[in-house]
């Protein structure tokens, strides 16, 4: 079986109007990353961090998937065993595009997690204010998003998937490689594609094929290569 691992980052959702992190108008240019997205910041000012994730959660309410989300969703529905969809994104646009079995490596904005019983439940785009865990009624609850200096349990799935698929094709879409070393992952695979709008000198040359363009314009080209690879093993 010809497996394909598709890893996406903030650039996948950029054309849907969700800000990326490290570009010129990125989220980390407006907010101090360690104040609103780190274990230390959460300990220091819990309310500030909960408000930050409330703002990001309500921001994605009206966002819609773009052609790149639909491309990934169609591939996953057509080849459920061969395609593995892992994303660093915490938005729900791949699900809105109909993609099943998305692995969210950094958690999910529309879910909350109970710090008392570890229950995770979906609140869509609502505020966390005034909510209690539906299981144990505790108000010791938080966003279900992994912050810096916190464990990311889903990384185990990433490592296992790399092990299972490295004889196949690795596709990275819309990630700077700053947190998850997409270039290093590419070097584990026989075949690899990178699609970023902007060049990433630190990792571009780790990929066999590179598309420096918007995800929506690269999407049909990537789909064609992936379908051919799955059906014939030809890259
Ligand atoms: N199409 C394709 N790629 C794009 C587009 C677009 N329309 N717009 C931006 N990009 C690319 C940029 O060139 C950049 O390489 O997307 C990448 C975005 O990089 P980051 O902002 O660093 O986002 P990401 O790699 O997902 O960050 C990883 O960092 O802050 C943490 O947890 C957060 O999951 C996030 C992680
Ligand atoms: Zn609970």
XYZ file of N, CA and C and ligand atoms in Angstrom:
742
model
N 0.862 -1.185 0.000
C 0.000 0.000 0.000
C 0.908 1.248 0.000
N 0.572 2.219 -0.829
C 1.352 3.466 -0.898
C 0.749 4.494 0.043
N 1.427 4.718 1.176
C 0.886 5.645 2.186
C 1.329 7.082 1.928
N 0.459 8.024 2.363
C 0.785 9.461 2.254
C 0.462 10.150 3.587
N 1.476 10.805 4.172
C 1.263 11.575 5.403
C 1.142 13.049 5.011
N 0.013 13.659 5.319
C -0.191 15.085 5.017
C -0.177 15.856 6.338
N 0.859 16.684 6.523
C 0.999 17.513 7.728
C 0.719 18.952 7.343
N -0.229 19.595 8.056
C -0.526 20.993 7.703
C -0.265 21.922 8.881
N -0.108 23.190 8.539
C 0.106 24.250 9.519
C -0.777 25.433 9.183
N -0.512 26.533 9.863
C -1.387 27.706 9.785
C -1.593 28.215 8.364
N -0.619 27.995 7.494
C -0.744 28.475 6.107
C -1.893 27.820 5.369
N -2.304 26.599 5.823
C -3.434 25.927 5.168
C -4.712 26.749 5.362
N -4.841 27.405 6.513
C -6.078 28.148 6.815
C -5.966 29.638 6.539
N -4.796 30.074 6.081
C -4.578 31.531 5.884
C -5.597 32.130 4.916
N -5.862 31.437 3.805
C -6.791 31.999 2.807
C -8.248 31.897 3.256
N -8.469 31.243 4.386
C -9.815 31.232 4.967
C -9.954 32.361 5.977
N -8.887 33.168 6.114
C -8.972 34.341 6.990
C -8.520 34.089 8.416
N -7.867 32.943 8.661
C -7.340 32.669 10.012
C -5.848 33.011 10.001
N -5.450 33.862 10.925
C -4.069 34.372 10.904
C -3.047 33.272 11.154
N -1.913 33.423 10.483
C -0.790 32.535 10.801
C -0.057 33.152 11.993
N 1.091 32.581 12.321
C 1.751 33.008 13.556
C 2.976 33.877 13.311
N 3.784 33.478 12.295
C 5.132 34.084 12.217
C 5.341 34.947 10.982
N 4.231 35.171 10.225
C 4.405 36.088 9.090
C 4.330 37.519 9.601
N 4.468 38.480 8.695
C 4.536 39.906 9.091
C 3.313 40.297 9.933
N 2.087 39.872 9.529
C 0.935 40.295 10.362
C 0.469 39.127 11.238
N 1.410 38.276 11.600
C 1.083 37.059 12.348
C 0.637 37.337 13.779
N 0.005 36.318 14.351
C -0.552 36.434 15.704
C 0.530 36.792 16.704
N 1.750 36.246 16.498
C 2.816 36.484 17.487
C 3.466 37.842 17.323
N 2.990 38.605 16.312
C 3.454 40.010 16.253
C 2.561 40.900 17.098
N 1.344 40.378 17.395
C 0.381 41.209 18.159
C 0.335 40.801 19.627
N 0.543 39.472 19.854
C 0.464 38.993 21.240
C 1.820 38.450 21.680
N 2.113 38.578 22.960
C 3.350 38.000 23.485
C 3.113 36.502 23.673
N 3.770 35.713 22.806
C 3.508 34.268 22.750
C 3.619 33.613 24.122
N 4.604 34.066 24.929
C 4.803 33.412 26.225
C 3.753 33.848 27.254
N 3.107 34.992 26.995
C 2.060 35.431 27.945
C 0.743 34.686 27.703
N 0.451 34.388 26.422
C -0.877 33.824 26.111
C -0.849 32.389 25.591
N 0.358 31.848 25.375
C 0.415 30.490 24.794
C 1.550 29.679 25.419
N 1.664 29.785 26.758
C 2.683 28.968 27.434
C 2.176 28.547 28.812
N 2.712 27.457 29.302
C 2.304 26.955 30.632
C 2.586 28.013 31.697
N 3.724 28.704 31.561
C 4.081 29.742 32.552
C 3.074 30.894 32.500
N 2.747 31.311 31.283
C 1.800 32.436 31.140
C 0.447 32.083 31.726
N 0.058 30.812 31.577
C -1.241 30.361 32.084
C -1.260 30.367 33.615
N -0.111 29.963 34.174
C -0.026 29.993 35.646
C -0.048 31.424 36.163
N 0.589 32.311 35.384
C 0.739 33.713 35.850
C -0.584 34.485 35.746
N -1.296 34.322 34.617
C -2.548 35.079 34.415
C -3.557 34.212 33.665
N -4.235 33.357 34.427
C -5.185 32.374 33.861
C -6.264 33.053 33.040
N -6.844 34.120 33.595
C -7.967 34.786 32.909
C -7.530 35.332 31.549
N -6.332 35.910 31.509
C -5.826 36.516 30.257
C -5.717 35.438 29.163
N -5.225 34.281 29.553
C -5.054 33.177 28.585
C -6.411 32.626 28.165
N -7.314 32.451 29.125
C -8.660 31.939 28.762
C -9.359 32.931 27.829
N -9.164 34.234 28.081
C -9.757 35.254 27.184
C -9.148 35.173 25.787
N -7.836 34.922 25.729
C -7.152 34.811 24.424
C -7.765 33.670 23.606
N -7.984 32.537 24.255
C -8.547 31.395 23.504
C -10.032 31.586 23.216
N -10.739 32.337 24.097
C -12.131 32.710 23.776
C -12.163 33.537 22.492
N -11.208 34.472 22.375
C -11.165 35.362 21.207
C -10.871 34.539 19.945
N -9.891 33.622 20.048
C -9.537 32.805 18.871
C -10.690 31.866 18.508
N -11.406 31.367 19.513
C -12.519 30.428 19.261
C -13.646 31.179 18.552
N -13.992 32.361 19.036
C -15.102 33.075 18.369
C -14.667 33.558 16.989
N -13.376 33.780 16.808
C -12.867 34.254 15.507
C -13.079 33.208 14.398
N -13.058 31.927 14.742
C -13.154 30.907 13.668
C -14.616 30.544 13.356
N -15.549 31.112 14.120
C -16.969 30.714 13.956
C -17.435 30.827 12.500
N -17.153 31.972 11.875
C -17.695 32.206 10.526
C -16.701 31.868 9.423
N -15.572 31.268 9.783
C -14.563 30.953 8.759
C -14.999 29.696 7.997
N -14.686 29.689 6.718
C -15.079 28.538 5.881
C -13.831 27.906 5.259
N -13.911 26.614 4.984
C -12.754 25.923 4.387
C -12.427 26.493 3.004
N -11.155 26.376 2.620
C -10.780 26.785 1.264
C -10.480 25.545 0.415
N -10.071 25.759 -0.808
C -9.877 24.633 -1.746
C -8.848 23.636 -1.247
N -7.908 24.107 -0.455
C -6.866 23.181 0.037
C -7.442 22.246 1.112
N -8.330 22.781 1.966
C -9.003 21.912 2.944
C -9.845 20.861 2.218
N -10.566 21.299 1.195
C -11.428 20.349 0.469
C -10.595 19.304 -0.274
N -9.433 19.721 -0.758
C -8.545 18.767 -1.464
C -8.135 17.649 -0.512
N -7.711 18.050 0.687
C -7.278 17.056 1.687
C -8.458 16.160 2.086
N -9.617 16.782 2.288
C -10.811 16.002 2.691
C -11.187 14.985 1.612
N -11.147 15.400 0.350
C -11.507 14.475 -0.745
C -10.502 13.312 -0.835
N -9.217 13.638 -0.659
C -8.200 12.566 -0.702
C -8.450 11.564 0.427
N -8.730 12.084 1.626
C -8.935 11.201 2.793
C -10.179 10.342 2.599
N -11.224 10.906 2.032
C -12.462 10.121 1.814
C -12.254 9.092 0.696
N -11.451 9.447 -0.312
C -11.217 8.504 -1.422
C -10.238 7.388 -1.026
N -9.284 7.718 -0.170
C -8.240 6.734 0.189
C -8.068 6.689 1.711
N -9.084 6.238 2.440
C -9.065 6.328 3.914
C -7.900 5.584 4.565
N -7.427 4.492 3.933
C -6.309 3.726 4.525
C -4.949 4.340 4.159
N -4.853 4.885 2.958
C -3.538 5.351 2.477
C -3.187 6.769 2.951
N -4.229 7.605 3.156
C -4.002 9.009 3.509
C -4.086 9.194 5.026
N -3.078 9.892 5.570
C -3.041 10.174 7.022
C -3.002 11.698 7.182
N -4.051 12.245 7.825
C -4.181 13.721 7.924
C -3.831 14.162 9.343
N -2.693 14.841 9.471
C -2.263 15.371 10.768
C -2.106 16.871 10.600
N -2.600 17.637 11.574
C -2.494 19.096 11.460
C -2.021 19.712 12.767
N -1.274 20.805 12.645
C -0.876 21.592 13.811
C -1.979 22.602 14.135
N -2.948 22.720 13.241
C -3.980 23.735 13.396
C -5.030 23.307 14.418
N -5.540 24.287 15.127
C -6.543 24.002 16.162
C -7.936 24.427 15.682
N -7.995 24.931 14.433
C -9.321 25.293 13.897
C -10.031 24.033 13.402
N -11.321 24.216 12.984
C -12.138 23.041 12.587
C -12.424 23.051 11.088
N -11.555 23.692 10.310
C -11.855 23.834 8.879
C -11.708 22.525 8.097
N -10.816 21.661 8.487
C -10.738 20.357 7.800
C -12.020 19.561 8.075
N -12.517 19.623 9.306
C -13.785 18.940 9.617
C -14.939 19.588 8.865
N -14.937 20.928 8.803
C -16.007 21.627 8.048
C -15.952 21.245 6.559
N -14.758 20.864 6.088
C -14.624 20.453 4.675
C -15.005 18.984 4.503
N -15.350 18.325 5.611
C -15.808 16.932 5.540
C -14.713 15.909 5.714
N -13.555 16.355 6.193
C -12.435 15.416 6.345
C -12.628 14.568 7.614
N -12.627 13.229 7.479
C -12.733 12.376 8.668
C -11.364 12.164 9.310
N -11.379 11.767 10.581
C -10.170 11.279 11.264
C -8.980 12.236 11.186
N -9.231 13.508 11.443
C -8.131 14.488 11.483
C -7.402 14.359 12.819
N -6.085 14.280 12.790
C -5.304 14.241 14.042
C -4.810 15.656 14.324
N -5.314 16.228 15.430
C -4.912 17.598 15.793
C -3.751 17.511 16.785
N -2.564 17.799 16.313
C -1.357 17.608 17.132
C -1.262 18.630 18.261
N -1.900 19.795 18.083
C -1.824 20.849 19.113
C -3.185 21.098 19.734
N -4.115 20.147 19.612
C -5.418 20.280 20.249
C -6.444 20.940 19.342
N -7.586 21.292 19.960
C -8.737 21.781 19.195
C -9.393 22.961 19.931
N -9.551 24.054 19.203
C -10.103 25.289 19.791
C -11.545 25.108 20.280
N -12.347 24.281 19.574
C -13.780 24.185 19.897
C -14.067 23.227 21.053
N -13.016 22.676 21.642
C -13.211 21.770 22.792
C -12.632 22.395 24.063
N -13.219 21.981 25.201
C -12.642 22.322 26.513
C -12.184 21.032 27.182
N -11.284 21.170 28.158
C -10.784 20.007 28.896
C -10.920 20.282 30.389
N -11.436 19.281 31.105
C -11.584 19.410 32.568
C -10.265 19.036 33.237
N -9.797 19.930 34.119
C -8.518 19.622 34.780
C -8.739 18.771 36.020
N -10.031 18.463 36.273
C -10.347 17.598 37.415
C -10.483 16.146 36.961
N -11.286 15.932 35.897
C -11.507 14.528 35.462
C -11.009 14.272 34.050
N -10.405 15.278 33.417
C -9.800 15.156 32.072
C -10.826 14.907 30.967
N -12.117 15.091 31.279
C -13.135 14.999 30.239
C -12.885 16.083 29.188
N -13.120 15.757 27.886
C -12.996 16.754 26.806
C -14.347 16.837 26.110
N -14.879 18.049 25.930
C -16.191 18.178 25.291
C -16.208 19.405 24.393
N -17.111 19.382 23.426
C -17.153 20.423 22.396
C -18.084 21.560 22.819
N -17.626 22.803 22.701
C -18.508 23.946 23.025
C -18.693 24.828 21.786
N -18.317 24.278 20.624
C -18.413 25.055 19.365
C -17.627 26.353 19.515
N -18.282 27.526 19.383
C -17.529 28.792 19.333
C -17.841 29.673 20.538
N -18.387 29.043 21.598
C -18.832 29.807 22.774
C -17.654 30.180 23.673
N -17.940 31.065 24.614
C -16.936 31.431 25.619
C -16.898 30.370 26.717
N -15.738 30.260 27.331
C -15.578 29.308 28.444
C -16.232 29.866 29.716
N -16.488 31.156 29.715
C -16.976 31.810 30.953
C -18.244 31.141 31.471
N -18.248 30.835 32.760
C -19.450 30.295 33.402
C -19.690 28.823 33.144
N -18.851 28.187 32.382
C -19.077 26.762 32.056
C -18.484 25.869 33.147
N -19.080 24.675 33.223
C -18.584 23.645 34.157
C -18.459 22.339 33.379
N -17.617 21.474 33.882
C -17.464 20.167 33.221
C -18.803 19.431 33.286
N -19.302 18.936 32.138
C -20.598 18.234 32.149
C -20.529 16.901 32.894
N -19.333 16.365 33.052
C -19.173 15.073 33.750
C -19.140 15.247 35.262
N -18.174 16.057 35.742
C -17.958 16.121 37.207
C -18.371 17.462 37.788
N -18.892 18.357 36.947
C -19.418 19.674 37.351
C -18.328 20.615 37.873
N -17.047 20.231 37.714
C -15.970 21.117 38.187
C -15.886 22.372 37.317
N -15.483 23.471 37.924
C -15.262 24.690 37.105
C -13.767 24.847 36.814
N -13.002 23.794 37.162
C -11.561 23.813 36.894
C -11.335 23.290 35.478
N -11.713 24.135 34.509
C -11.693 23.695 33.111
C -10.841 24.666 32.289
N -10.419 24.242 31.102
C -9.515 25.064 30.276
C -9.707 24.756 28.788
N -9.066 25.525 27.935
C -9.047 25.276 26.492
C -8.320 23.952 26.234
N -8.727 23.259 25.174
C -8.079 21.982 24.837
C -7.011 22.197 23.771
N -6.170 23.222 24.014
C -5.095 23.541 23.069
C -3.760 23.384 23.795
N -2.793 22.758 23.121
C -1.466 22.546 23.711
C -0.683 23.859 23.638
N -0.175 24.332 24.736
C 0.619 25.560 24.769
C 2.103 25.184 24.896
N 2.960 26.147 24.665
C 4.399 25.887 24.785
C 4.726 25.418 26.201
N 5.674 24.470 26.264
C 6.126 23.873 27.554
C 5.017 23.055 28.198
N 4.094 22.549 27.353
C 3.108 21.558 27.828
C 3.288 20.271 27.023
N 2.890 19.151 27.599
C 2.988 17.911 26.816
C 2.010 17.928 25.643
N 2.424 17.290 24.539
C 1.548 17.179 23.354
C 1.358 15.685 23.073
N 0.400 15.052 23.761
C 0.227 13.584 23.658
C 0.065 13.081 22.217
N -0.528 13.911 21.356
C -0.786 13.455 19.970
C 0.503 13.289 19.174
N 1.615 13.785 19.718
C 2.901 13.596 18.994
C 3.251 12.102 18.898
N 2.735 11.325 19.842
C 2.970 9.866 19.742
C 2.362 9.331 18.435
N 1.184 9.875 18.110
C 0.526 9.457 16.849
C 1.371 9.898 15.651
N 1.957 11.095 15.755
C 2.821 11.585 14.659
C 3.992 10.626 14.457
N 4.636 10.264 15.548
C 5.829 9.400 15.420
C 5.439 8.031 14.862
N 4.329 7.475 15.361
C 3.876 6.154 14.885
C 3.504 6.212 13.397
N 2.875 7.335 13.006
C 2.462 7.462 11.597
C 3.687 7.596 10.691
N 4.697 8.316 11.152
C 5.935 8.445 10.366
C 6.561 7.062 10.171
N 6.579 6.288 11.268
C 7.154 4.936 11.210
C 6.407 4.086 10.171
N 5.102 4.242 10.168
C 4.248 3.386 9.308
C 4.321 3.821 7.837
N 4.582 5.111 7.597
C 4.400 5.641 6.233
C 5.693 6.109 5.557
N 6.837 5.999 6.235
C 8.049 6.660 5.704
C 8.542 6.067 4.381
N 8.016 4.900 4.002
C 8.422 4.381 2.673
C 7.572 5.046 1.595
N 6.651 5.898 2.017
C 5.728 6.546 1.065
C 6.058 8.013 0.854
N 4.988 8.828 0.851
C 5.106 10.245 0.472
C 4.705 11.134 1.659
N 5.508 12.162 1.901
C 5.221 13.139 2.961
C 4.875 14.474 2.302
N 3.716 15.006 2.671
C 3.285 16.293 2.108
C 3.120 17.286 3.255
N 3.864 18.409 3.212
C 3.735 19.452 4.237
C 3.134 20.687 3.579
N 2.056 21.190 4.175
C 1.363 22.346 3.601
C 1.226 23.444 4.657
N 1.813 24.616 4.381
C 1.560 25.798 5.212
C 2.166 25.760 6.586
N 3.416 25.282 6.680
C 4.079 25.297 7.986
C 5.511 25.782 7.841
N 5.928 26.583 8.823
C 7.291 27.133 8.787
C 8.308 26.106 9.283
N 7.812 25.036 9.908
C 8.736 24.042 10.444
C 9.372 24.502 11.750
N 8.827 25.591 12.291
C 9.432 26.194 13.488
C 9.186 25.334 14.735
N 8.020 24.694 14.795
C 7.689 23.870 15.979
C 7.846 22.385 15.671
N 7.201 21.922 14.628
C 7.397 20.528 14.202
C 8.387 20.552 13.028
N 9.458 19.786 13.156
C 10.563 19.838 12.186
C 10.174 19.142 10.885
N 9.393 19.839 10.083
C 8.894 19.241 8.820
C 10.053 18.841 7.906
N 11.118 19.606 7.904
C 12.291 19.265 7.063
C 12.911 17.953 7.518
N 13.033 17.797 8.830
C 13.584 16.549 9.379
C 12.703 15.360 9.051
N 11.375 15.573 9.125
C 10.441 14.484 8.772
C 10.614 14.121 7.298
N 10.735 15.148 6.447
C 10.894 14.882 4.997
C 12.114 13.988 4.737
N 13.152 14.185 5.523
C 14.379 13.398 5.276
C 14.188 11.924 5.645
N 13.084 11.602 6.362
C 12.795 10.193 6.709
C 12.035 9.490 5.585
N 11.501 10.299 4.639
C 10.597 9.717 3.623
C 11.305 9.518 2.284
N 10.822 8.523 1.532
C 11.351 8.334 0.173
C 10.955 9.489 -0.739
N 9.764 10.013 -0.523
C 9.253 11.071 -1.418
C 8.645 12.200 -0.581
N 8.753 13.451 -1.035
C 8.249 14.558 -0.199
C 7.885 15.773 -1.041
N 6.842 16.470 -0.564
C 6.377 17.714 -1.204
C 6.206 18.764 -0.113
N 6.665 19.985 -0.390
C 6.433 21.120 0.513
C 5.652 22.179 -0.244
N 4.595 22.690 0.377
C 3.869 23.829 -0.217
C 3.751 24.935 0.837
N 4.539 25.971 0.633
C 4.446 27.174 1.462
C 4.362 28.372 0.548
N 3.643 29.401 0.997
C 3.603 30.609 0.148
C 5.003 31.212 0.059
N 5.696 31.261 1.221
C 7.018 31.911 1.238
C 8.138 30.878 1.358
N 9.289 31.140 0.760
C 10.427 30.230 0.923
C 10.809 30.099 2.398
N 11.190 28.892 2.790
C 11.702 28.659 4.155
C 13.115 28.089 3.962
N 14.123 28.969 3.838
C 15.478 28.511 3.469
C 15.986 27.363 4.340
N 15.499 27.312 5.594
C 16.042 26.272 6.489
C 15.540 24.890 6.127
N 14.466 24.803 5.322
C 13.969 23.431 5.085
C 13.591 23.144 3.634
N 13.488 24.179 2.791
C 13.035 23.907 1.412
C 13.842 22.787 0.745
N 15.171 22.793 0.945
C 15.984 21.827 0.181
C 15.904 20.414 0.750
N 15.092 20.236 1.822
C 14.895 18.876 2.381
C 13.786 18.135 1.630
N 13.077 18.868 0.759
C 11.932 18.267 0.065
C 12.266 18.032 -1.411
N 11.723 16.956 -1.976
C 11.999 16.668 -3.392
C 11.246 17.621 -4.303
N 10.007 17.953 -3.956
C 9.230 18.896 -4.771
C 8.779 20.051 -3.861
N 8.914 21.289 -4.310
C 8.515 22.451 -3.502
C 7.611 23.360 -4.337
N 6.463 23.724 -3.764
C 5.569 24.683 -4.422
C 5.542 25.950 -3.573
N 6.146 27.024 -4.051
C 6.109 28.318 -3.348
C 4.941 29.120 -3.900
N 3.774 28.795 -3.406
C 2.551 29.494 -3.833
C 1.474 29.240 -2.795
N 0.341 29.927 -2.947
C -0.745 29.748 -1.980
C -1.268 28.322 -2.047
N -1.723 27.843 -0.895
C -2.200 26.457 -0.804
C -3.346 26.182 -1.779
N -4.197 27.173 -1.991
C -5.343 26.936 -2.881
C -4.905 26.773 -4.326
N -3.783 27.392 -4.697
C -3.349 27.233 -6.101
C -2.503 25.976 -6.251
N -1.806 25.587 -5.195
C -1.004 24.347 -5.276
C -1.893 23.104 -5.124
N -3.052 23.253 -4.511
C -3.888 22.089 -4.148
C -4.149 21.118 -5.300
N -4.597 21.593 -6.479
C -4.867 20.630 -7.559
C -3.616 19.896 -8.035
N -2.471 20.586 -7.986
C -1.213 19.952 -8.434
C -0.810 18.856 -7.441
N -0.961 19.196 -6.152
C -0.617 18.221 -5.103
C -1.549 17.012 -5.205
N -2.839 17.288 -5.416
C -3.822 16.180 -5.498
C -3.444 15.227 -6.635
N -3.060 15.782 -7.769
C -2.725 14.946 -8.944
C -1.517 14.036 -8.631
N -0.513 14.634 -7.991
C 0.706 13.849 -7.652
C 0.355 12.752 -6.651
N -0.463 13.101 -5.646
C -0.812 12.137 -4.583
C -1.635 10.972 -5.146
N -2.635 11.277 -5.974
C -3.478 10.206 -6.540
C -2.630 9.265 -7.406
N -1.761 9.847 -8.203
C -0.890 9.018 -9.076
C 0.026 8.136 -8.199
N 0.539 8.747 -7.112
C 1.451 7.974 -6.237
C 0.709 6.823 -5.572
N -0.497 7.095 -5.082
C -1.267 6.034 -4.396
C -1.608 4.902 -5.365
N -2.018 5.282 -6.565
C -2.451 4.258 -7.533
C -1.294 3.496 -8.172
N -0.127 4.174 -8.326
C 0.935 3.493 -9.091
C 2.288 3.480 -8.391
N 2.395 4.241 -7.294
C 3.691 4.281 -6.598
C 4.700 5.153 -7.324
N 4.225 5.800 -8.415
C 5.138 6.660 -9.204
C 5.093 8.080 -8.637
N 6.274 8.717 -8.458
C 6.337 10.098 -7.918
C 6.954 11.006 -8.982
N -0.600 29.112 1.458
C 0.454 28.317 1.788
N 1.335 28.603 2.774
C 1.136 29.767 3.432
C 0.078 30.664 3.153
C -0.813 30.290 2.108
N -1.851 31.061 1.749
N 0.185 31.738 3.982
C 1.264 31.506 4.780
N 1.831 30.328 4.436
C 3.001 29.672 5.026
C 4.107 30.602 5.419
O 4.996 30.720 4.326
C 4.747 29.868 6.595
O 5.768 29.010 6.112
O 2.562 29.049 6.209
C 3.615 29.003 7.159
C 3.078 29.491 8.476
O 4.076 29.333 9.442
P 3.710 29.643 10.997
O 2.983 30.945 11.071
O 4.972 29.451 11.771
O 2.651 28.517 11.376
P 2.926 27.012 11.785
O 4.100 26.447 11.072
O 1.628 26.295 11.648
O 3.271 27.138 13.362
C 3.431 25.926 14.061
O 3.553 27.204 16.116
O 2.713 28.899 17.433
C 2.728 27.531 17.252
O 1.069 26.031 17.934
C 1.350 27.008 16.981
O 0.699 25.172 15.543
C 1.460 26.372 15.602
C 2.943 26.090 15.466
Zn -14.662 16.965 34.925
